[in-house]
Amino acid sequence: MPRIGILTGGGDCPGLNPVIRAVVRKAINEGYEVIGFKNGWKGLIENDTMALDLASISGILPKGGTILGTSRTNPYKKEGGVAKVKENFQKMDLNALVAVGGEDTLGVASKLTKDGISNIVGVPKTIDNDLSSTDYTFGFDTALNTATECIDRLHTTAESHHRVMVVEVMGRHAGWIAVESGIAGGADFILIPELPIDIEEVCASIKKRHSRGKTFSIIVVSEGAQFKEGTFVLQEEKLDEFGHVRLGGIGEKLAGEIEKKTGYETRVTVLGHIQRGGTPTAFDRILGTRFGIRAVELVKQKKFGRMVALSGNKIIDVPLENAVAALKTVDMELYEVAKVFFG
Ligand code: F6P
């Protein structure tokens, strides 16, 4: 029986299990057997697998995370890693591999297609929504809704205590979660990695708002936003295997500056991994399901080196290398919409 392998790599996100379920169901319908590799590329390097049959995917649709586990393993940064991937690909007699991930996991997939493993299809995931060639990645909608709900909750305390509330959301290189949750939650200022933080402008805007009688403000900031000087606020400097530092703490720094410059009591809430957890929204379940089914269709058609993508309301496929060539940053037209409500 022909065989498809599947792995999920990088940060977990809501919608991974719906993809796995869809790949397995569609693949079995089409006469394939499916093998799951555990913990991203690590599973393919170590040949750590699990059989994926109808029983193993039963009931996973509404569950966050991934039943396969994940990791930030980069075969190109492991001694003999790529050779191991090739060896196990052959040993497991795979006809194709479905790699589900973001810029890092799919970056590896794209490189592998040029380095001797051409039978790969990519599926785009990330709560950051920063992958090119697709209008949306699954996971983003759930994170956005969680962040919006948190902003709504923070509003009541901000209003009752007459405070400035800074909300730090995820978004390493792109501020999609900040901008969209800020618009949806009625933020009074939004700071994103794409635009340097001008602290004077932020404080002037808060003061303007307070001068018209408002006694509270909500400021949303992406973890990847930087002050004009251009240095990230970090939790850890050590780079992971894809060259990323661990971000976090910009909210605290910003809150300190705002309180110092405006004299208004300012508090900070860091949403962190709360945004990545929980049950996927209906949108993410449906998108993940459609992506998974199209991925198997691509395998069947032997259309390799491609990534499934959303264009408008249609599922399309695009070259993997285009999808990982550049990140999709925030559309400044959308930021202009958000700006109407600043101050
Ligand atoms: O996967 C995207 C993301 O959630 C980023 O927004 C964030 O910077 C990073 O992952 C955090 O990763 P980890 O959970 O490995 O610290």
Coordinates of C-alpha atoms and ligand atoms in Angstrom, one line a residue:
M1 CA 0.0 0.0 0.0
P2 CA 1.4 3.5 -0.9
R3 CA 2.4 5.4 2.2
I4 CA 2.3 9.1 3.3
G5 CA 4.2 10.5 6.2
I6 CA 3.1 13.5 8.1
L7 CA 4.9 15.7 10.7
T8 CA 4.0 18.9 12.6
G9 CA 6.9 21.3 13.4
G10 CA 7.6 24.6 15.2
G11 CA 5.3 26.3 17.7
D12 CA 2.0 24.3 18.3
C13 CA -1.2 26.0 17.2
P14 CA -4.9 25.4 17.2
G15 CA -5.9 23.6 14.0
L16 CA -3.0 21.1 13.7
N17 CA -5.2 18.2 14.8
P18 CA -7.9 19.0 12.2
V19 CA -5.2 18.9 9.5
I20 CA -3.9 15.5 10.8
R21 CA -7.4 14.2 10.9
A22 CA -8.2 15.4 7.4
V23 CA -5.0 14.0 5.9
V24 CA -5.6 10.6 7.5
R25 CA -9.3 10.4 6.4
K26 CA -8.7 11.5 2.9
A27 CA -5.5 9.4 2.5
I28 CA -7.3 6.3 3.7
N29 CA -10.2 7.0 1.3
E30 CA -7.6 7.2 -1.5
G31 CA -5.9 3.9 -0.6
Y32 CA -2.9 5.2 1.3
E33 CA -1.4 4.2 4.6
V34 CA -0.3 7.1 6.9
I35 CA 2.6 7.3 9.3
G36 CA 3.0 10.1 11.8
F37 CA 6.5 11.3 12.6
K38 CA 6.7 12.6 16.2
N39 CA 8.0 16.0 17.2
G40 CA 8.6 17.6 13.8
W41 CA 11.8 17.0 11.9
K42 CA 13.2 15.3 15.1
G43 CA 10.9 12.3 14.4
L44 CA 12.2 11.9 10.9
I45 CA 15.8 12.2 12.1
E46 CA 15.3 9.6 14.8
N47 CA 12.6 7.6 12.9
D48 CA 10.2 8.0 15.8
T49 CA 6.9 7.2 14.4
M50 CA 3.3 6.3 15.2
A51 CA 0.8 4.7 12.9
L52 CA -2.2 6.9 12.1
D53 CA -5.4 5.0 11.5
L54 CA -9.0 5.9 11.9
A55 CA -8.9 5.0 15.6
S56 CA -5.9 7.2 16.4
I57 CA -7.5 10.4 14.9
S58 CA -11.0 9.8 16.4
G59 CA -12.1 12.8 18.6
I60 CA -9.1 15.1 17.8
L61 CA -11.0 17.7 15.7
P62 CA -11.7 20.2 18.6
K63 CA -8.4 19.6 20.4
G64 CA -5.6 22.3 20.4
G65 CA -2.0 21.3 20.1
T66 CA -0.9 18.3 18.0
I67 CA -1.2 14.6 18.7
L68 CA 2.1 14.1 16.9
G69 CA 4.0 16.5 19.2
T70 CA 6.3 19.2 17.9
S71 CA 9.8 20.6 18.2
R72 CA 12.0 23.3 16.8
T73 CA 14.5 20.8 15.4
N74 CA 16.4 21.8 12.3
P75 CA 18.0 18.9 10.4
Y76 CA 20.4 21.3 8.8
K77 CA 21.8 22.2 12.2
K78 CA 22.3 18.6 13.4
E79 CA 25.4 16.6 12.6
G80 CA 24.2 14.2 9.8
G81 CA 20.6 15.4 10.2
V82 CA 19.8 15.7 6.6
A83 CA 21.3 12.3 5.8
K84 CA 19.2 10.7 8.5
V85 CA 16.1 12.3 7.1
K86 CA 16.9 10.8 3.7
E87 CA 17.7 7.4 5.2
N88 CA 14.5 7.2 7.2
F89 CA 12.4 8.5 4.3
Q90 CA 13.6 5.5 2.3
K91 CA 13.5 3.1 5.2
M92 CA 9.9 3.9 5.9
D93 CA 9.2 3.5 2.1
L94 CA 7.4 6.9 2.0
N95 CA 5.7 8.0 -1.3
A96 CA 5.4 11.5 0.1
L97 CA 5.7 13.6 3.2
V98 CA 3.2 16.2 4.3
A99 CA 5.1 18.8 6.4
V100 CA 2.9 21.1 8.5
G101 CA 4.5 24.2 9.9
G102 CA 5.5 27.8 9.6
E103 CA 8.5 29.6 8.1
D104 CA 11.1 27.3 9.8
T105 CA 9.5 23.9 9.2
L106 CA 8.5 24.8 5.7
G107 CA 11.9 26.4 5.1
V108 CA 13.5 23.0 5.8
A109 CA 10.9 21.3 3.6
S110 CA 11.8 23.7 0.7
K111 CA 15.5 23.1 1.1
L112 CA 15.0 19.3 1.3
T113 CA 13.1 19.3 -2.0
K114 CA 16.3 20.7 -3.6
D115 CA 18.6 18.4 -1.6
G116 CA 17.2 15.0 -2.8
I117 CA 13.8 14.6 -1.1
S118 CA 11.5 16.0 -3.6
N119 CA 8.2 14.4 -2.6
I120 CA 7.1 16.9 0.0
V121 CA 3.9 18.9 0.3
G122 CA 3.7 21.8 2.8
V123 CA 0.7 23.0 4.9
P124 CA 1.0 26.5 6.4
K125 CA 0.4 27.0 10.1
T126 CA 1.2 29.8 12.5
I127 CA -0.7 32.0 14.9
D128 CA 1.5 34.8 13.6
N129 CA -0.2 34.7 10.1
D130 CA 3.1 35.8 8.6
L131 CA 3.6 33.2 5.8
S132 CA 3.6 34.6 2.3
S133 CA 1.4 33.2 -0.5
T134 CA -1.6 32.4 1.7
D135 CA -4.2 34.9 2.9
Y136 CA -4.4 33.1 6.2
T137 CA -2.6 30.4 8.1
F138 CA -4.7 28.3 10.5
G139 CA -4.2 29.0 14.2
F140 CA -4.3 32.8 13.6
D141 CA -8.1 33.1 13.9
T142 CA -8.1 31.2 17.3
A143 CA -5.3 33.3 18.7
L144 CA -7.0 36.5 17.5
N145 CA -10.2 35.6 19.2
T146 CA -8.4 34.7 22.4
A147 CA -6.5 37.9 22.4
T148 CA -9.7 39.9 21.7
E149 CA -11.5 38.2 24.6
C150 CA -8.6 39.0 26.9
I151 CA -8.6 42.7 25.8
D152 CA -12.4 42.8 26.5
R153 CA -11.7 41.5 30.0
L154 CA -8.9 43.9 30.7
H155 CA -11.2 46.8 29.7
T156 CA -13.3 46.4 32.8
T157 CA -10.4 46.8 35.1
A158 CA -8.9 49.6 33.1
E159 CA -12.1 51.5 33.3
S160 CA -12.9 50.8 36.9
H161 CA -9.4 51.6 38.2
H162 CA -8.7 54.4 35.7
R163 CA -5.5 52.7 34.5
V164 CA -3.5 52.4 31.4
M165 CA -3.4 48.7 30.5
V166 CA -0.6 47.4 28.3
V167 CA -1.4 44.0 26.6
E168 CA 1.6 42.2 25.1
V169 CA 0.6 39.7 22.4
M170 CA 2.6 37.3 20.3
G171 CA 4.0 38.2 16.9
R172 CA 7.7 37.8 16.3
H173 CA 8.2 39.6 13.0
A174 CA 4.7 40.6 12.1
G175 CA 2.0 42.4 14.1
W176 CA -1.1 40.7 12.7
I177 CA -2.4 39.5 16.1
A178 CA -1.8 43.0 17.6
V179 CA -3.5 44.9 14.9
E180 CA -6.5 42.7 14.4
S181 CA -7.1 42.1 18.1
G182 CA -6.5 45.8 18.7
I183 CA -9.1 46.8 16.2
A184 CA -11.6 44.1 17.4
G185 CA -11.0 45.0 21.1
G186 CA -11.0 48.8 20.7
A187 CA -7.3 49.5 21.5
D188 CA -6.3 53.1 22.0
F189 CA -2.8 52.5 20.5
I190 CA -1.2 49.5 18.8
L191 CA 2.5 48.8 18.5
I192 CA 3.9 46.3 16.0
P193 CA 7.3 45.0 14.8
E194 CA 6.8 46.7 11.4
L195 CA 6.9 50.2 12.9
P196 CA 9.4 51.5 15.5
I197 CA 7.9 52.6 18.8
D198 CA 7.8 56.4 19.2
I199 CA 7.2 56.6 23.0
E200 CA 6.5 60.4 22.8
E201 CA 3.8 59.8 20.2
V202 CA 2.3 57.0 22.3
C203 CA 2.2 59.2 25.5
A204 CA 0.9 62.2 23.6
S205 CA -1.9 60.1 22.2
I206 CA -2.9 58.7 25.7
K207 CA -2.8 62.3 27.1
K208 CA -5.0 63.5 24.3
R209 CA -7.5 60.8 25.1
H210 CA -7.5 61.6 28.8
S211 CA -7.9 65.3 28.1
R212 CA -11.3 64.5 26.5
G213 CA -12.5 62.9 29.7
K214 CA -11.4 59.3 29.3
T215 CA -9.6 58.0 32.4
F216 CA -8.3 54.7 31.0
S217 CA -6.5 53.4 27.9
I218 CA -5.7 50.1 26.3
I219 CA -2.4 49.7 24.5
V220 CA -1.7 46.5 22.5
V221 CA 1.9 45.7 21.7
S222 CA 3.5 42.8 19.8
E223 CA 6.3 41.0 21.5
G224 CA 8.5 41.8 18.5
A225 CA 7.9 45.6 18.6
Q226 CA 11.1 47.6 19.1
F227 CA 11.9 51.1 20.4
K228 CA 13.4 53.5 17.8
E229 CA 16.9 52.4 18.9
G230 CA 16.1 49.0 17.4
T231 CA 16.8 46.5 20.1
F232 CA 14.4 43.7 21.0
V233 CA 13.3 43.0 24.6
L234 CA 14.3 39.4 25.2
Q235 CA 13.6 36.7 27.7
E236 CA 16.6 34.7 26.5
E237 CA 19.4 35.7 24.1
K238 CA 20.3 32.1 23.2
L239 CA 19.4 31.4 19.6
D240 CA 17.3 28.3 18.8
E241 CA 18.2 26.1 15.8
F242 CA 16.5 28.5 13.4
G243 CA 18.3 31.5 14.8
H244 CA 15.5 33.0 16.9
V245 CA 15.9 34.6 20.3
R246 CA 13.1 34.2 22.9
L247 CA 11.1 37.4 22.9
G248 CA 9.0 38.8 25.7
G249 CA 9.1 41.8 28.1
I250 CA 8.5 44.7 25.7
G251 CA 5.1 45.3 27.5
E252 CA 6.8 45.7 30.9
K253 CA 9.3 48.2 29.5
L254 CA 6.6 50.1 27.7
A255 CA 4.4 50.3 30.7
G256 CA 7.3 51.7 32.8
E257 CA 7.9 54.4 30.2
I258 CA 4.2 55.3 29.9
E259 CA 3.8 55.6 33.6
K260 CA 6.9 57.7 34.0
K261 CA 6.0 60.1 31.1
T262 CA 2.3 60.5 31.7
G263 CA 1.9 60.0 35.4
Y264 CA -1.0 57.6 34.8
E265 CA -1.0 54.3 36.7
T266 CA 0.0 51.7 34.1
R267 CA -0.2 47.9 34.3
V268 CA 0.9 45.1 31.9
T269 CA -0.5 41.7 31.0
V270 CA 1.5 39.3 28.9
L271 CA -0.8 36.8 27.0
G272 CA 2.0 34.5 26.0
H273 CA 1.1 30.9 25.2
I274 CA -2.5 31.4 26.3
Q275 CA -2.9 32.6 22.7
R276 CA -1.6 29.4 21.3
G277 CA -3.7 27.1 23.4
G278 CA -7.3 25.9 23.5
T279 CA -9.8 24.6 21.1
P280 CA -9.6 25.9 17.5
T281 CA -12.3 28.2 16.2
A282 CA -14.7 26.9 13.5
F283 CA -12.7 28.9 11.0
D284 CA -9.4 27.2 11.9
R285 CA -11.0 23.8 12.0
I286 CA -12.5 24.3 8.5
L287 CA -9.3 25.8 7.1
G288 CA -7.1 23.0 8.6
T289 CA -9.5 20.4 7.2
R290 CA -9.5 22.0 3.7
F291 CA -5.7 22.3 3.7
G292 CA -5.3 18.6 4.8
I293 CA -7.6 17.3 2.1
R294 CA -5.9 19.4 -0.6
A295 CA -2.5 18.2 0.6
V296 CA -3.5 14.6 -0.1
E297 CA -4.9 15.6 -3.5
L298 CA -1.5 17.1 -4.3
V299 CA 0.3 13.9 -3.3
K300 CA -2.1 11.9 -5.5
Q301 CA -1.4 14.2 -8.4
K302 CA 2.4 14.0 -7.6
K303 CA 2.4 17.8 -7.4
F304 CA 5.4 18.0 -5.0
G305 CA 7.4 21.0 -3.8
R306 CA 4.1 22.8 -3.3
M307 CA 2.3 24.4 -0.4
V308 CA -1.5 24.5 0.0
A309 CA -2.8 28.0 0.5
L310 CA -5.9 30.1 0.9
S311 CA -6.6 32.7 -1.8
G312 CA -9.9 34.5 -1.1
N313 CA -12.1 31.6 -0.3
K314 CA -10.4 29.1 -2.6
I315 CA -7.7 26.6 -1.6
I316 CA -4.9 26.8 -4.1
D317 CA -1.3 25.5 -4.2
V318 CA 1.9 27.6 -4.6
P319 CA 5.6 26.8 -4.9
L320 CA 7.0 26.0 -1.4
E321 CA 10.0 28.2 -2.1
N322 CA 7.8 31.3 -2.8
A323 CA 5.9 30.7 0.4
V324 CA 9.1 30.8 2.6
A325 CA 11.0 33.5 0.6
A326 CA 9.7 36.5 2.5
L327 CA 7.5 37.0 5.5
K328 CA 4.0 38.6 5.1
T329 CA 4.0 41.7 7.3
V330 CA 1.0 43.8 8.3
D331 CA -0.9 45.6 5.6
M332 CA -0.4 49.3 6.3
E333 CA -3.9 50.0 5.0
L334 CA -5.2 47.9 7.9
Y335 CA -3.0 49.8 10.3
E336 CA -4.5 53.0 9.1
V337 CA -7.9 51.7 10.0
A338 CA -6.6 51.0 13.5
K339 CA -5.1 54.5 13.8
V340 CA -8.5 56.2 13.4
F341 CA -9.2 55.1 17.0
F342 CA -5.9 56.2 18.6
G343 CA -6.1 59.1 21.0
Ligands
F6P1 O1 5.1 30.2 16.5 C1 5.0 31.5 16.6 C2 5.3 32.0 18.0 O2 4.1 31.8 18.8 C3 5.8 33.4 18.0 O3 4.7 34.3 18.1 C4 6.6 33.4 19.3 O4 7.6 34.4 19.2 C5 7.2 32.0 19.3 O5 6.3 31.2 18.6 C6 7.4 31.5 20.7 O6 7.9 30.2 20.6 P1 8.2 29.3 21.9 O7 6.9 28.8 22.4 O8 9.0 28.2 21.3 O9 8.9 30.1 22.9

